[in-house]
Every structure is written in C-alpha cells, then in structure tokens.
Short mmCIF file of C-alpha atoms and ligand atoms in Angstrom, two decimals:
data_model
loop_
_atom_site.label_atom_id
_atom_site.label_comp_id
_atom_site.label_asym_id
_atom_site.label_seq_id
_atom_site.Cartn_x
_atom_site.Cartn_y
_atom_site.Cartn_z
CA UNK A 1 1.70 9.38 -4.70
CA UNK A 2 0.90 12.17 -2.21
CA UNK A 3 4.23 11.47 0.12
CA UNK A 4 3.18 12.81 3.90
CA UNK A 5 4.99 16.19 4.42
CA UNK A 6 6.10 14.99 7.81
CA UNK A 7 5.24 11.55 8.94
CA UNK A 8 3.09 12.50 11.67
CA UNK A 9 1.29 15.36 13.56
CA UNK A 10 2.52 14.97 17.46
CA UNK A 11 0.06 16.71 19.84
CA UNK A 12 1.28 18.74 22.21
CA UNK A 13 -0.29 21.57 24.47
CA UNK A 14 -3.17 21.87 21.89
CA UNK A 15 -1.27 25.19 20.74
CA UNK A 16 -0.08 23.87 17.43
CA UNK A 17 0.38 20.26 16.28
CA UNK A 18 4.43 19.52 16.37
CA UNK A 19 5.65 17.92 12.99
CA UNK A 20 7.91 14.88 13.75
CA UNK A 21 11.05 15.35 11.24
CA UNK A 22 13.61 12.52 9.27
CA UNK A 23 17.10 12.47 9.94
CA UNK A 24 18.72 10.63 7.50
CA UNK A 25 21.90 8.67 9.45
CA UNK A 26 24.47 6.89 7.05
CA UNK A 27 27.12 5.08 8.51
CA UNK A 28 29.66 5.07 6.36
CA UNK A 29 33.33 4.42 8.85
CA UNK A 30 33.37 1.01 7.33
CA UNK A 31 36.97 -0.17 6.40
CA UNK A 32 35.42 -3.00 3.69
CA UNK A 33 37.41 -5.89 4.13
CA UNK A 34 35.37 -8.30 2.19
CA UNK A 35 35.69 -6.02 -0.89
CA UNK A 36 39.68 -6.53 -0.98
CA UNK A 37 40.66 -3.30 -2.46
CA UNK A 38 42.88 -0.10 -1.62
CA UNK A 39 40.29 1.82 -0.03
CA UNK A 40 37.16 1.32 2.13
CA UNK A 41 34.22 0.18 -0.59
CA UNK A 42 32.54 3.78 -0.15
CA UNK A 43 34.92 5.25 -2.17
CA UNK A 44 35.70 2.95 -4.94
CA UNK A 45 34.03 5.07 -8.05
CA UNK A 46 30.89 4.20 -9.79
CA UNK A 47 29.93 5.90 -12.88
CA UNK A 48 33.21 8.01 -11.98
CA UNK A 49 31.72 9.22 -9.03
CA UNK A 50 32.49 8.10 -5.23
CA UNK A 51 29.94 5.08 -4.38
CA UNK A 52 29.36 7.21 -1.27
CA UNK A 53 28.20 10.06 -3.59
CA UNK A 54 25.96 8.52 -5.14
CA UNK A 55 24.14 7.41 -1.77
CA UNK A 56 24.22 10.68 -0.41
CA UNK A 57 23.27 12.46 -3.90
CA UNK A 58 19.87 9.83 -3.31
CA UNK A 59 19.36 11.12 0.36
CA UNK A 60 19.99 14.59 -0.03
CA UNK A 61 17.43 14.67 -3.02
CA UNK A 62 14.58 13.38 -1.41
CA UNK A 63 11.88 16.13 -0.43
CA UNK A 64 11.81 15.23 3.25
CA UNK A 65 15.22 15.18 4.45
CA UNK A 66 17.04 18.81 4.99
CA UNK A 67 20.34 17.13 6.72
CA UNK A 68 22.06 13.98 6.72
CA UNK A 69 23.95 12.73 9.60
CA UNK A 70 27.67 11.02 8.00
CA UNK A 71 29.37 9.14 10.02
CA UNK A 72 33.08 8.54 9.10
CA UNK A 73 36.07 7.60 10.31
CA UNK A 74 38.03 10.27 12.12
CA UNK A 75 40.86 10.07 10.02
CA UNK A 76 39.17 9.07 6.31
CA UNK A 77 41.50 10.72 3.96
CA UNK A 78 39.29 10.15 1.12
CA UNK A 79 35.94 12.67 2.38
CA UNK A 80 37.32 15.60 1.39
CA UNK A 81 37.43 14.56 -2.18
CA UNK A 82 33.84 14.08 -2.00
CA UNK A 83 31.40 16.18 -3.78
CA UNK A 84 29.23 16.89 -0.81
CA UNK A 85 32.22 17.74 1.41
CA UNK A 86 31.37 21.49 1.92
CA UNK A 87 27.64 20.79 1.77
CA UNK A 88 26.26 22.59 5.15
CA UNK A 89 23.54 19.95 5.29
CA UNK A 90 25.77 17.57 6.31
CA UNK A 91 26.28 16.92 10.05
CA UNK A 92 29.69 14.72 10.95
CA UNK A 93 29.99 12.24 13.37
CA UNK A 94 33.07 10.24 14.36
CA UNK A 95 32.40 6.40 13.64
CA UNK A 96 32.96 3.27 15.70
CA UNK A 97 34.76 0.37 16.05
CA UNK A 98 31.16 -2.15 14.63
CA UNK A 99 28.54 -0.64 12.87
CA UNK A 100 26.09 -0.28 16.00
CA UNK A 101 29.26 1.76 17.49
CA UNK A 102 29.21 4.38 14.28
CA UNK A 103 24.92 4.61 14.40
CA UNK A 104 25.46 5.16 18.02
CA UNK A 105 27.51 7.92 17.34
CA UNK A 106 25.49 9.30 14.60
CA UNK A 107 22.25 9.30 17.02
CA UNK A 108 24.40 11.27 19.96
CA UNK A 109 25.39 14.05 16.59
CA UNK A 110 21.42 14.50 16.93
CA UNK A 111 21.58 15.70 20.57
CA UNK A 112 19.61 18.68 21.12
CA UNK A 113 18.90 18.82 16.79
CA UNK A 114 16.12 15.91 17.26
CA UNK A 115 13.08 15.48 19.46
CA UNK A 116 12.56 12.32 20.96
CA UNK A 117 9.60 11.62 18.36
CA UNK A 118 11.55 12.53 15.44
CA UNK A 119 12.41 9.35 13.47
CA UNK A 120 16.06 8.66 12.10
CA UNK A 121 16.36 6.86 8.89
CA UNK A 122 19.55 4.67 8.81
CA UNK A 123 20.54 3.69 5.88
CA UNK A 124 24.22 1.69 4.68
CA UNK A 125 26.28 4.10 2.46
CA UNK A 126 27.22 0.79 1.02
CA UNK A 127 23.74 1.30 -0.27
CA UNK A 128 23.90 3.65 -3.35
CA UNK A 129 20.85 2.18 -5.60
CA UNK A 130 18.42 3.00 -3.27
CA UNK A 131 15.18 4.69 -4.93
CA UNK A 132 12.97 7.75 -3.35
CA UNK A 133 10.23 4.92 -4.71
CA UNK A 134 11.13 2.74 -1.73
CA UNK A 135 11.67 5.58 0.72
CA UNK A 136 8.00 6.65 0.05
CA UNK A 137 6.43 3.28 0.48
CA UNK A 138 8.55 3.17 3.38
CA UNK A 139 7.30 6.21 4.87
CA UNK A 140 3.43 5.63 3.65
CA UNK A 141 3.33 2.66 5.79
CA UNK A 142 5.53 3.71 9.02
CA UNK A 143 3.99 3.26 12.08
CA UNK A 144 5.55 3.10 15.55
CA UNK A 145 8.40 0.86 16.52
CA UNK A 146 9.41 1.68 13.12
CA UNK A 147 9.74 -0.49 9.74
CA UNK A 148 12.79 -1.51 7.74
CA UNK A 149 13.23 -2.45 4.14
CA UNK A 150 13.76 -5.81 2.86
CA UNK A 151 13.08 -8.54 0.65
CA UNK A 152 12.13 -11.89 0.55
CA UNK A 153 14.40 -14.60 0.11
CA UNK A 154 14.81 -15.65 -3.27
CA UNK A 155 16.64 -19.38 -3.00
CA UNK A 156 16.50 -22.65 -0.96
CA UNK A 157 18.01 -21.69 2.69
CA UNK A 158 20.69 -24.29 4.37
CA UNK A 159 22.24 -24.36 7.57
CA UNK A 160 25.92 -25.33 7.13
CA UNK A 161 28.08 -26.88 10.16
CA UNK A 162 31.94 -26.56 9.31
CA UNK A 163 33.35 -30.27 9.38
CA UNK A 164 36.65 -29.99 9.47
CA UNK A 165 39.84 -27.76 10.01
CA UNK A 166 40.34 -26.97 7.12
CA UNK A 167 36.46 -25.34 7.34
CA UNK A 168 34.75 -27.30 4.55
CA UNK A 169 31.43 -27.05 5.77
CA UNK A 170 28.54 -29.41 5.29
CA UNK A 171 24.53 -29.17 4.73
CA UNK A 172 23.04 -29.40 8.50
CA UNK A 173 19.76 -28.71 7.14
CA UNK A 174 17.36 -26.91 4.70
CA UNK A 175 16.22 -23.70 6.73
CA UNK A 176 12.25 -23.22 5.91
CA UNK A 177 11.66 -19.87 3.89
CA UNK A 178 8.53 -19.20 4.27
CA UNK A 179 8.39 -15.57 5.77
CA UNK A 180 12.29 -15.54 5.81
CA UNK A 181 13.54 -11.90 4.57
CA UNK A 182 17.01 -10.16 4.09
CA UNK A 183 16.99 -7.11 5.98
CA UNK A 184 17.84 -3.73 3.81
CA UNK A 185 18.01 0.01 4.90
CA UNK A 186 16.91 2.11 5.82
CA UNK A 187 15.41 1.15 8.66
CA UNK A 188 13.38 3.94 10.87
CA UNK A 189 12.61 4.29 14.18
CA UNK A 190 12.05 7.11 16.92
CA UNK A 191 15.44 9.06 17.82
CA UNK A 192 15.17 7.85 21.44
CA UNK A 193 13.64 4.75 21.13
CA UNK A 194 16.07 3.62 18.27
CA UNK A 195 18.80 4.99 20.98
CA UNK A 196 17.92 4.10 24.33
CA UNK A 197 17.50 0.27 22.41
CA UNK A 198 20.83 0.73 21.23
CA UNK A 199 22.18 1.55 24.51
CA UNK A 200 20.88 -1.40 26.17
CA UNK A 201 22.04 -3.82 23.57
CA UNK A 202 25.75 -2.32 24.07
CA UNK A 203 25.27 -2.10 27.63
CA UNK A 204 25.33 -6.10 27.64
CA UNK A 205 27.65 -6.40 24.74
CA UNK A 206 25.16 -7.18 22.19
CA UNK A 207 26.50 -5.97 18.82
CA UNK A 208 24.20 -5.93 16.42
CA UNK A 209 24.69 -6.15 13.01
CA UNK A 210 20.94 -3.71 12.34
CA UNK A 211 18.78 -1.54 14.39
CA UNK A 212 15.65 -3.68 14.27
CA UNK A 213 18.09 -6.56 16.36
CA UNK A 214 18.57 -3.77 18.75
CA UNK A 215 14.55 -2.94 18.76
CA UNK A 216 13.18 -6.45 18.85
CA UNK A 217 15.97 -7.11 21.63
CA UNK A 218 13.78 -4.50 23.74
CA UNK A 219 10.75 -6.62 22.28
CA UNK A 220 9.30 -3.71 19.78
CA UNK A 221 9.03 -5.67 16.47
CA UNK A 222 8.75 -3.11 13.47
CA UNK A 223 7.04 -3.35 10.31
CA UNK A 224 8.81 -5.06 7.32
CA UNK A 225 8.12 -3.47 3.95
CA UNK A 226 9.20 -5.32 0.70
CA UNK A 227 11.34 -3.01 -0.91
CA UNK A 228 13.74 -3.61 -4.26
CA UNK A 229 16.03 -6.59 -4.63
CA UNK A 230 18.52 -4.08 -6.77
CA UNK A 231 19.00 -2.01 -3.13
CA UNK A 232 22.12 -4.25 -3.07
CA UNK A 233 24.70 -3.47 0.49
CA UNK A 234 27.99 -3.70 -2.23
CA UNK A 235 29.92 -5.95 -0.26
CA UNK A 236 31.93 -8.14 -2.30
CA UNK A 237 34.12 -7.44 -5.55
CA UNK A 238 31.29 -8.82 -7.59
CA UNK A 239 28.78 -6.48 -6.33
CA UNK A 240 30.56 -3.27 -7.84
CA UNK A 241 29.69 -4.56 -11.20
CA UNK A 242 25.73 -5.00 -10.14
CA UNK A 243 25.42 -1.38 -8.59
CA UNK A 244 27.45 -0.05 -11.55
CA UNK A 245 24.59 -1.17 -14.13
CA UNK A 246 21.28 -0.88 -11.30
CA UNK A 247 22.77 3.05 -11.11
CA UNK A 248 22.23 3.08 -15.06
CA UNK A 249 18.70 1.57 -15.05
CA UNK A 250 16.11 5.00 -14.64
CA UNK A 251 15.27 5.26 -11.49
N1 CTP B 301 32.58 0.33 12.12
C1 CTP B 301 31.75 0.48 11.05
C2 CTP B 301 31.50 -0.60 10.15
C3 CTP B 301 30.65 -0.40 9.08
N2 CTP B 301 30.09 0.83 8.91
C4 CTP B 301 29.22 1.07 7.77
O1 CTP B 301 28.11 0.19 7.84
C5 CTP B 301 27.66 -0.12 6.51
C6 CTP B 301 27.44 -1.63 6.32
O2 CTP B 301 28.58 -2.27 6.79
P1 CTP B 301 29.47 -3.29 5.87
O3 CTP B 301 28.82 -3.55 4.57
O4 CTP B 301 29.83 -4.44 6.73
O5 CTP B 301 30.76 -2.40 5.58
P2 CTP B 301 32.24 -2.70 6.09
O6 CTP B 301 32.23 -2.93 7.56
O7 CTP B 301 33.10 -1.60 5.54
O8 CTP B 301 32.58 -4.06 5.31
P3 CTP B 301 33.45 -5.29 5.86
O9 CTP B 301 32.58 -5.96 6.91
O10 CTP B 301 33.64 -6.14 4.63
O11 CTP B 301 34.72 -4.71 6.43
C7 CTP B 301 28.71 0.42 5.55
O12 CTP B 301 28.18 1.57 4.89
C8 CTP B 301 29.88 0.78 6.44
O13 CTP B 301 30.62 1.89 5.96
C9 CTP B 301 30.32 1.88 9.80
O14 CTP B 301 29.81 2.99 9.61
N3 CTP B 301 31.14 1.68 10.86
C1 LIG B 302 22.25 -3.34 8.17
C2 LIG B 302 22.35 -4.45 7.17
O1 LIG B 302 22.69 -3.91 5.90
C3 LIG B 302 21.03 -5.16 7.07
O2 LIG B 302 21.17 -6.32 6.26
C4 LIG B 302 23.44 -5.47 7.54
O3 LIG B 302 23.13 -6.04 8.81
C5 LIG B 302 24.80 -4.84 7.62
O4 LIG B 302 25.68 -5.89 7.98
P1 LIG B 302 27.24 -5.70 7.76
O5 LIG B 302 27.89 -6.96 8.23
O6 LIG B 302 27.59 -4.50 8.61
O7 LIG B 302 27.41 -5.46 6.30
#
C-alpha cells in the first residue's frame, strides 16, 4: 500500500502547505517488576539481542520516522550496551516515576523540535513484535484526536471482588464483551493536544496507565484500529518465550 508521506498537508499562509511529521516516543524507564528478573524487562535478550533493540530496530526502520524520542531512566546502566546507543537519531529524555510521568517527559524532549500539529507515536518498548504492517494501517486511517492500536478481546470477561485476606477473589460478574478491546501502542495523537491532555490529567492526579485515558479524560475519543494479537506488552516471565518465537515468524 501507498503509505502517506506525511499524514497530512496543514495549511498555512497559502505559501506552501506545512507537512505534519511522526515522532516516535518510547518509554522505556520501566523497572519491570512483574517480570521478576535482574534487570528491567527491556533488556533481557531476545534472539541475543536487547528486547529494547529490537523495538527500536522496528521504529527506526520505518520510512516515516527520522528520530525517536527514548525515554530512560537517568541512571540505566544497561543503555550504553545498546546497539543504537550512539545513533544521532535518538533524542533522550529522563523518565518518570509512572509511565504518564516518562511520556510526559518525552513530549517536553520535543519542545521547540515539534509543531503543535505534528503527531507523536507512543509506543511501549516492552513492545518489540510490532510490524510496519500495523503502523501503516494505523497511519492510513488516522484522523484527529488520534487512534490507538488494539484488539478485541478474545475470552469470557469477569469482574472479580477479593473475599478474603488472604485475597482469594471471587466471580462478581461476567463483564459483556461485545466492543470490549485491549488497548496496544502506539497510540497517536497531536504533540499539544496529546500534552496539554496529559497535563490536565496530572494536574488532578490522574495517572493514567495510556494516552487515550488522558484524551478521552478531556472528552476527545480517538479511533481504535484492530491491530495484531502477537504485538504482545512482555510483561510477565511467560511472555519472553511468546515474543522470542513472534520475532522469528517473517514479519
Ligand atoms: N515509570 C515508567 C514505567 C514504565 N515505563 C515504560 O512503559 C512501558 C509499559 O510499562 P510496563 O509494561 O508496566 O513496564 P514496567 O513498569 O517496567 O513493568 P512493571 O509494571 O511490571 O514494573 C514499558 O516499556 C516501560 O519501560 C516508563 O517508561 N516509565
Ligand atoms: C499503554 C498500555 O500498553 C496499553 O495497554 C498499558 O496501559 C501499559 O500499562 P502498564 O501497566 O504500564 O504495563
């Protein structure tokens, strides 16, 4: 498919039609609790390669993006053992103490780089079997607010209620599924829309756990595209394994 150069022509003084760009933002400051091991998730080795290299190898090969925005922890050890750690089209940003905190961050690295039309692409670093296939339905469809990845749900949904101390928790109810999704990433909005949104949310101690919380809590609802159900976040220890043989399939 023909994938738009830039995603949209913005009109200005009738001189020249502005191009609005993609800035690619991957938090990546994560510590990884649930994953249990010695080091944050992002650089446990897939394929003998950091998991975070194999994200950014994804990002940094797609037509449309000329610089990715990482955001890491000030003091990760691991980055400089990275294969993209002397790659000028990386900018650095510092990350946060939640998630929203480290996107926050990576937004204010775009200060003065990004007009307020451009749109930022978030996506998890935690993330590595993303496909360009995804990113150009994503883009062929994007409209303002924005549009996020994700895919239906797959099983029954139940609400649990914990019953005891000892946190055994209990059916409350079975959750109807119809038109119930898990949210992926990227997700892509307008650089000041996704961060004045973001702002707000903070502002009343709203943490969100994705951007499109932080845009529907300022009532803009974006677009949800189905994207693939191998675009696993690796989370838990059991997840390595998945995104070990989805990064073999051809992609
Ligand atoms: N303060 C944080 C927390 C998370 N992340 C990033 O956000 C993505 C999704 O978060 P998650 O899967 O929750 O990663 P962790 O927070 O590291 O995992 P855990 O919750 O198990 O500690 C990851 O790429 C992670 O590195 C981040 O940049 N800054
Ligand atoms: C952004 C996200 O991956 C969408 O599902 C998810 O919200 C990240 O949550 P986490 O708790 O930070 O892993």
């Amino acid at each position: 498919m023909v994938r738009p150069l830039y995603s949209s022509l913005i009109p200005n003084n009738g001189s020249y039609p502005l191009m609005s760009r993609y800035w690619p933002i991957l938090p990546a400051a994560g510590v990884g609790r649930r994953m249990m091991a010695d080091r944050p998730k992002q650089y446990l080795l897939l394929q003998q390669r950091f998991l975070l290299d194999h994200t950014l190898e994804c990002m940094l090969s797609y037509p449309d993006f000329e610089q990715v925005v990482m955001v890491l922890s000030e003091d990760d050890p691991y980055w400089p053992q990275s294969d993209f750690a002397n790659d000028p089209r990386i900018l650095r940003a510092n990350g946060g103490a939640e998630r929203c905190h480290s996107v926050l961050n990576g937004l204010a690295a775009l200060d003065g780089l990004a007009t307020d039309d451009d749109w930022v692409v978030v996506h998890d670093v935690a993330r590595p079997c993303l496909r360009h296939s995804d990113l150009d339905k994503l883009f062929s469809v994007l409209v303002a607010p924005g549009a996020i990845l994700a895919t239906p749900t797959r099983d029954t949904m139940k609400r649990g209620v914990i019953v005891d101390s000892s946190g055994k928790v209990r059916i409350d109810h079975t959750v109807d599924r119809v038109q119930l999704w898990h949210a992926l990433t990227p997700q892509v909005f307008r650089y000041a829309e996704l961060r004045d949104a973001l702002t707000t949310c903070l502002a009343q101690g709203y943490e969100v756990t994705d951007e499109a919380s932080a845009m529907e809590y300022c009532q803009q609802f974006p677009l949800l595209v189905e994207g693939r159900a191998d675009n696993i976040k690796v989370t838990r220890p059991e997840d390595l394994a998945l995104a070990e043989l989805f990064l073999t399939q051809d992609r």
